Structure formats: structure tokens, C-alpha cells
JSON list of C-alpha atoms in Angstrom, two decimals:
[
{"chain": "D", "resi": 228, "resn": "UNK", "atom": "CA", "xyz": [-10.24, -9.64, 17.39]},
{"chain": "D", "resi": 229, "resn": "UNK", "atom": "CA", "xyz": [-13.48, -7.83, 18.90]},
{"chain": "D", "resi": 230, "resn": "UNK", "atom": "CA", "xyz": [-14.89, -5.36, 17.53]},
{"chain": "D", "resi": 231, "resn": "UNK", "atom": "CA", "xyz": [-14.07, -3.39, 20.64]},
{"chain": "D", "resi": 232, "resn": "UNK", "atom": "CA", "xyz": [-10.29, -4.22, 20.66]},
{"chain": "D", "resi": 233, "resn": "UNK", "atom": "CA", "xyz": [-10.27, -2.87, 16.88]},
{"chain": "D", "resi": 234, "resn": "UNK", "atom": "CA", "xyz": [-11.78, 0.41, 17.79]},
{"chain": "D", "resi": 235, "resn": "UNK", "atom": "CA", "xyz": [-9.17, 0.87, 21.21]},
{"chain": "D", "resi": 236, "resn": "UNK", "atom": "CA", "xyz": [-6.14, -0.49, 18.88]},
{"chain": "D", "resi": 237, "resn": "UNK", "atom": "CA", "xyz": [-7.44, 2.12, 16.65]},
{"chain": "D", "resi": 238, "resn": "UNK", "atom": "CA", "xyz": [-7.43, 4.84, 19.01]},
{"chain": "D", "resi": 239, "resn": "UNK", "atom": "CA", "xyz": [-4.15, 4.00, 20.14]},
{"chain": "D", "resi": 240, "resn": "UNK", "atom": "CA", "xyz": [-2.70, 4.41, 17.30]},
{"chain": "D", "resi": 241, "resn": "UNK", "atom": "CA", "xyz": [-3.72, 7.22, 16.17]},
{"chain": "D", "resi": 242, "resn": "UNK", "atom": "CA", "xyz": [-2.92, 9.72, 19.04]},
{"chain": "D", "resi": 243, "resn": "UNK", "atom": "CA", "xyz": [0.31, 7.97, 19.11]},
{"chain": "D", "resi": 244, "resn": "UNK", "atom": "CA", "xyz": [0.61, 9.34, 15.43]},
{"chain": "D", "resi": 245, "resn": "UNK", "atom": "CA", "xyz": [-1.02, 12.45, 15.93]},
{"chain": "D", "resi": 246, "resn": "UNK", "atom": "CA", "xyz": [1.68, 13.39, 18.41]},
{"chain": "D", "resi": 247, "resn": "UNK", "atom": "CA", "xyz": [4.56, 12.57, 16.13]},
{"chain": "D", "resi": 248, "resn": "UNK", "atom": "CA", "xyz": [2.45, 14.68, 13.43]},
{"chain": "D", "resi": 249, "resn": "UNK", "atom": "CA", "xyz": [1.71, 17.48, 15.20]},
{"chain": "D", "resi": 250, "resn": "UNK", "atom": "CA", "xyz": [5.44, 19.17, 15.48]},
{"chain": "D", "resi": 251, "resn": "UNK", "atom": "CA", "xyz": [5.78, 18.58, 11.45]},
{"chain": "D", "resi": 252, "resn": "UNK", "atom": "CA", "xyz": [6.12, 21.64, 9.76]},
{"chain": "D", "resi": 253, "resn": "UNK", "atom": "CA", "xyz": [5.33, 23.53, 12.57]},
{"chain": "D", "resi": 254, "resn": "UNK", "atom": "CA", "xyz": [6.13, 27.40, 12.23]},
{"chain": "D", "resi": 255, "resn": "UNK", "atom": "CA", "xyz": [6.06, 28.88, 15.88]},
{"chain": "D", "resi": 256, "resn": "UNK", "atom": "CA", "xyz": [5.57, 32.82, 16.33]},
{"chain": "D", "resi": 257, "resn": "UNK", "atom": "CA", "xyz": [9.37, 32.99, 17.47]},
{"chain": "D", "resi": 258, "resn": "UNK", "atom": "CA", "xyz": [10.62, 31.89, 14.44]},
{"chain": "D", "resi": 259, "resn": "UNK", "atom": "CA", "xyz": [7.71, 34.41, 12.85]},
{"chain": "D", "resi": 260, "resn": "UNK", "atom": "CA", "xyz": [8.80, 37.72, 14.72]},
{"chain": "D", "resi": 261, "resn": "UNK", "atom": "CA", "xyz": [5.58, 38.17, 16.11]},
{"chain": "D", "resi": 262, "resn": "UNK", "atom": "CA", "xyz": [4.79, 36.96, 19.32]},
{"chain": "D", "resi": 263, "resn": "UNK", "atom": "CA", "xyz": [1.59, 38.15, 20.52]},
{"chain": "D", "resi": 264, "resn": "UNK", "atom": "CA", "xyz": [1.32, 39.36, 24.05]},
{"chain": "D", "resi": 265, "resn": "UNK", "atom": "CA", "xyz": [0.19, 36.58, 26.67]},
{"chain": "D", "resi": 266, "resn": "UNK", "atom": "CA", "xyz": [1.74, 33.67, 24.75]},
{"chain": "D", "resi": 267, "resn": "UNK", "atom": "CA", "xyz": [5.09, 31.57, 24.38]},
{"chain": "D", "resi": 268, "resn": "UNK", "atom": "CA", "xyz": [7.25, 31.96, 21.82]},
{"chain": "D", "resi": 269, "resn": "UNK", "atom": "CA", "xyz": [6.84, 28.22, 20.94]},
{"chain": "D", "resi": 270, "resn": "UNK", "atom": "CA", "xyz": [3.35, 28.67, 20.27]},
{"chain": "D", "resi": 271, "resn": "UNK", "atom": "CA", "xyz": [2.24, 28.29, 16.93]},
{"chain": "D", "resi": 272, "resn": "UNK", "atom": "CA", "xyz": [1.47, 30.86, 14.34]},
{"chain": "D", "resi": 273, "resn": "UNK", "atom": "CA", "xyz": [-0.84, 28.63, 12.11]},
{"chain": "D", "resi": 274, "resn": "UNK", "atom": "CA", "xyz": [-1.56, 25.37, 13.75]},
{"chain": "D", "resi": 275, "resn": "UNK", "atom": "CA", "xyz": [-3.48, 23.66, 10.97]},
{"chain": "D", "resi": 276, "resn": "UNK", "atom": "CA", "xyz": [-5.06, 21.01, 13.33]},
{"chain": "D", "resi": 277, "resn": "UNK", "atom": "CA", "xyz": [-7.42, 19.81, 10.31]},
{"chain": "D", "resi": 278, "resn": "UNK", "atom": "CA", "xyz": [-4.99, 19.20, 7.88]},
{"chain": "D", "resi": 279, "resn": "UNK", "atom": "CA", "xyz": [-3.16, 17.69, 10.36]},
{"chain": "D", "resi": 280, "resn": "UNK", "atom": "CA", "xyz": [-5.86, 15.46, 12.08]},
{"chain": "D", "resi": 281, "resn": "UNK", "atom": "CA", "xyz": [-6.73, 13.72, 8.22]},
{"chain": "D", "resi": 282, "resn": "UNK", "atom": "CA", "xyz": [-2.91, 13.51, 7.45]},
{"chain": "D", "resi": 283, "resn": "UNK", "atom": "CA", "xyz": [-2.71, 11.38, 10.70]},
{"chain": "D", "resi": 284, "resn": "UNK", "atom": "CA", "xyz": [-6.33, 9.48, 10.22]},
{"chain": "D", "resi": 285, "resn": "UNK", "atom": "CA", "xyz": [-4.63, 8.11, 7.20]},
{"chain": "D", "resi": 286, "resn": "UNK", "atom": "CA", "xyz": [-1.22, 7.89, 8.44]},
{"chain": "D", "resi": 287, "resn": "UNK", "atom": "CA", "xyz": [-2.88, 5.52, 11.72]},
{"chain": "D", "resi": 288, "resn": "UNK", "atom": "CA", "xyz": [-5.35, 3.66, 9.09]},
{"chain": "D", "resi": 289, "resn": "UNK", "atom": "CA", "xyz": [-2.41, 2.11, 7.51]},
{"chain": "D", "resi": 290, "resn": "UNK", "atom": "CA", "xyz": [-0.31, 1.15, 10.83]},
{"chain": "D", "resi": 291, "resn": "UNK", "atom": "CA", "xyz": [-3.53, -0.25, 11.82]},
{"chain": "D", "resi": 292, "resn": "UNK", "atom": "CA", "xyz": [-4.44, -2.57, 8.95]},
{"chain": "D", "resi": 293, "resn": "UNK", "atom": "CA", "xyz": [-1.11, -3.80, 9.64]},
{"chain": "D", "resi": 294, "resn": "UNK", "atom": "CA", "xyz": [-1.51, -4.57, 13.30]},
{"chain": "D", "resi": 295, "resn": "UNK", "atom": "CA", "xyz": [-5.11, -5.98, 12.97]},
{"chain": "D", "resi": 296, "resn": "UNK", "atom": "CA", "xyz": [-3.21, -8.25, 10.17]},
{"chain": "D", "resi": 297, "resn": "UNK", "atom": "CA", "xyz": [-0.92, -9.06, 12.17]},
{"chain": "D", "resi": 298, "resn": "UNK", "atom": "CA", "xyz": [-3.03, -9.98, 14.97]},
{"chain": "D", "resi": 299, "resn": "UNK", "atom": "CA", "xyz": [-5.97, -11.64, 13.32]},
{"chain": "D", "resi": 300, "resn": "UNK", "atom": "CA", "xyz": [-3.37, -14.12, 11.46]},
{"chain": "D", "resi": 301, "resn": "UNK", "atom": "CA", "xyz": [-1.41, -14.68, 14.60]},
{"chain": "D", "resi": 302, "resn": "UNK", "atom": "CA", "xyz": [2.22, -13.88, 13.26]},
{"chain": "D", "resi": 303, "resn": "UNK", "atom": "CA", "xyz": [2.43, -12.40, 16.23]},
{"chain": "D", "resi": 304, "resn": "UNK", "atom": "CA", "xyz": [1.02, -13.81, 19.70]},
{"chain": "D", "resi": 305, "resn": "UNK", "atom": "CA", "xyz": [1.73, -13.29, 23.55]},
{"chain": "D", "resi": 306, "resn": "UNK", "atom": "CA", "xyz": [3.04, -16.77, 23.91]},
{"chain": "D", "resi": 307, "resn": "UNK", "atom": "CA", "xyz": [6.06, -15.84, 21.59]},
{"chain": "D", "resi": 308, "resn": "UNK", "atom": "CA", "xyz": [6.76, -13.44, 24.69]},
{"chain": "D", "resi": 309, "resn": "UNK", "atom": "CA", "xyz": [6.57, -15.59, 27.36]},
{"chain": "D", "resi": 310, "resn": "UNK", "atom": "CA", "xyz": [10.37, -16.21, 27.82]},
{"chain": "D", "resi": 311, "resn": "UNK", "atom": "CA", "xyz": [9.73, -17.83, 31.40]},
{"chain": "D", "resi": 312, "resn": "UNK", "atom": "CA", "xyz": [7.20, -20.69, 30.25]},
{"chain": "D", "resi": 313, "resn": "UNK", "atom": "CA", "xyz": [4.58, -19.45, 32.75]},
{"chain": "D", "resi": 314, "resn": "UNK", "atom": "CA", "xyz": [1.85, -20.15, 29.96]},
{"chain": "D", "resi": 315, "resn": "UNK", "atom": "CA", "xyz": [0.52, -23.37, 29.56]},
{"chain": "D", "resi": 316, "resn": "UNK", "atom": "CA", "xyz": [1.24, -25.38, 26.50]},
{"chain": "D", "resi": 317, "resn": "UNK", "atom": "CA", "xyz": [-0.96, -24.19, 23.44]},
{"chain": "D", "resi": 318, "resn": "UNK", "atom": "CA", "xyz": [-3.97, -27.11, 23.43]},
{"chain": "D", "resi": 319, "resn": "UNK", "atom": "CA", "xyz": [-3.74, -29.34, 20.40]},
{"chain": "D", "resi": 320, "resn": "UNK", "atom": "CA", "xyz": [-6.41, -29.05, 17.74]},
{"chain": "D", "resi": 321, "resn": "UNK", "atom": "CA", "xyz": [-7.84, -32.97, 17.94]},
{"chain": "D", "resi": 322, "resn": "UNK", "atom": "CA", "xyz": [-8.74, -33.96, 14.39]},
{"chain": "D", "resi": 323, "resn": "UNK", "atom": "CA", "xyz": [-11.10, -36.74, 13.46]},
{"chain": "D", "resi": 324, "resn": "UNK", "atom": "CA", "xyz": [-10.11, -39.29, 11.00]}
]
């Protein structure tokens, strides 16, 4: 894997995390009785995007190490999706005797 590909699968990953963090624990100024004027009740009171942003940078390092392991040892590869055999056949390694 390219060091480019790391860095995108990376990036990936971790918005896709941030978005399931981000609703955690979340204490809107509905539920708090005091919703200032101009914004939605579902807005919220304390939105604690720091805490948040590290709780998900270590959250997405770990899912991360696992797809990168995943994908630099080949468990996984694109030819154990192609259910149509449109790929050609995997080459075979010649080895000299």
C-alpha cells in the first residue's frame, strides 16, 4: 500500500467515525431548557468538538491498523469479489530450482 492510499484510507475512516462520534453524549439546548434565540432546539449546548475529535483520532487509528493489516497481508483482495470471473487468473510466481 502507498503511502498515499494510507493517508486517504486514513481519512476515510476517520470522518466515517467522527460522524458516529459526534451524536454521543450529546446534550442539545431542548433537552437543557434554554434555547437561545436564532437557533434549533437540536442544537447543542456544549459541543465539545476537541474531546470529541481525539476520542475519534484514536477510535479511527485502531480501525485503521486493522484495515492496512488487512490489506498489506492480503486476507482480503478484490479478486475474492469478483463473483463473475471478469479478472484474469492471478499470474503464477515462477520459481527457480
Amino acid at each position: 500500500m502507498a503511502i498515499t492510499s494510507a493517508i486517504v484510507l486514513f481519512a476515510v475512516v476517520w470522518f466515517m467515525t467522527f460522524l458516529c462520534v459526534l451524536p454521543v453524549r450529546l446534550k442539545t439546548q431542548g433537552e437543557d431548557g434554554k434555547v437561545l434565540r436564532g437557533t434549533h432546539a437540536g442544537a447543542p449546548v456544549d459541543p465539545q468538538l476537541k474531546k470529541r475529535a481525539l476520542i475519534t483520532t484514536g477510535i479511527a487509528g485502531v480501525i485503521w491498523a486493522i484495515l492496512f493489516w488487512i490489506i498489506v497481508w492480503e486476507i482480503v483482495t478484490v479478486r475474492d469479489f469478483d463473483f463473475q470471473n471478469r479478472m484474469n487468473p492471478e499470474p503464477e510466481v515462477l520459481q527457480d530450482y
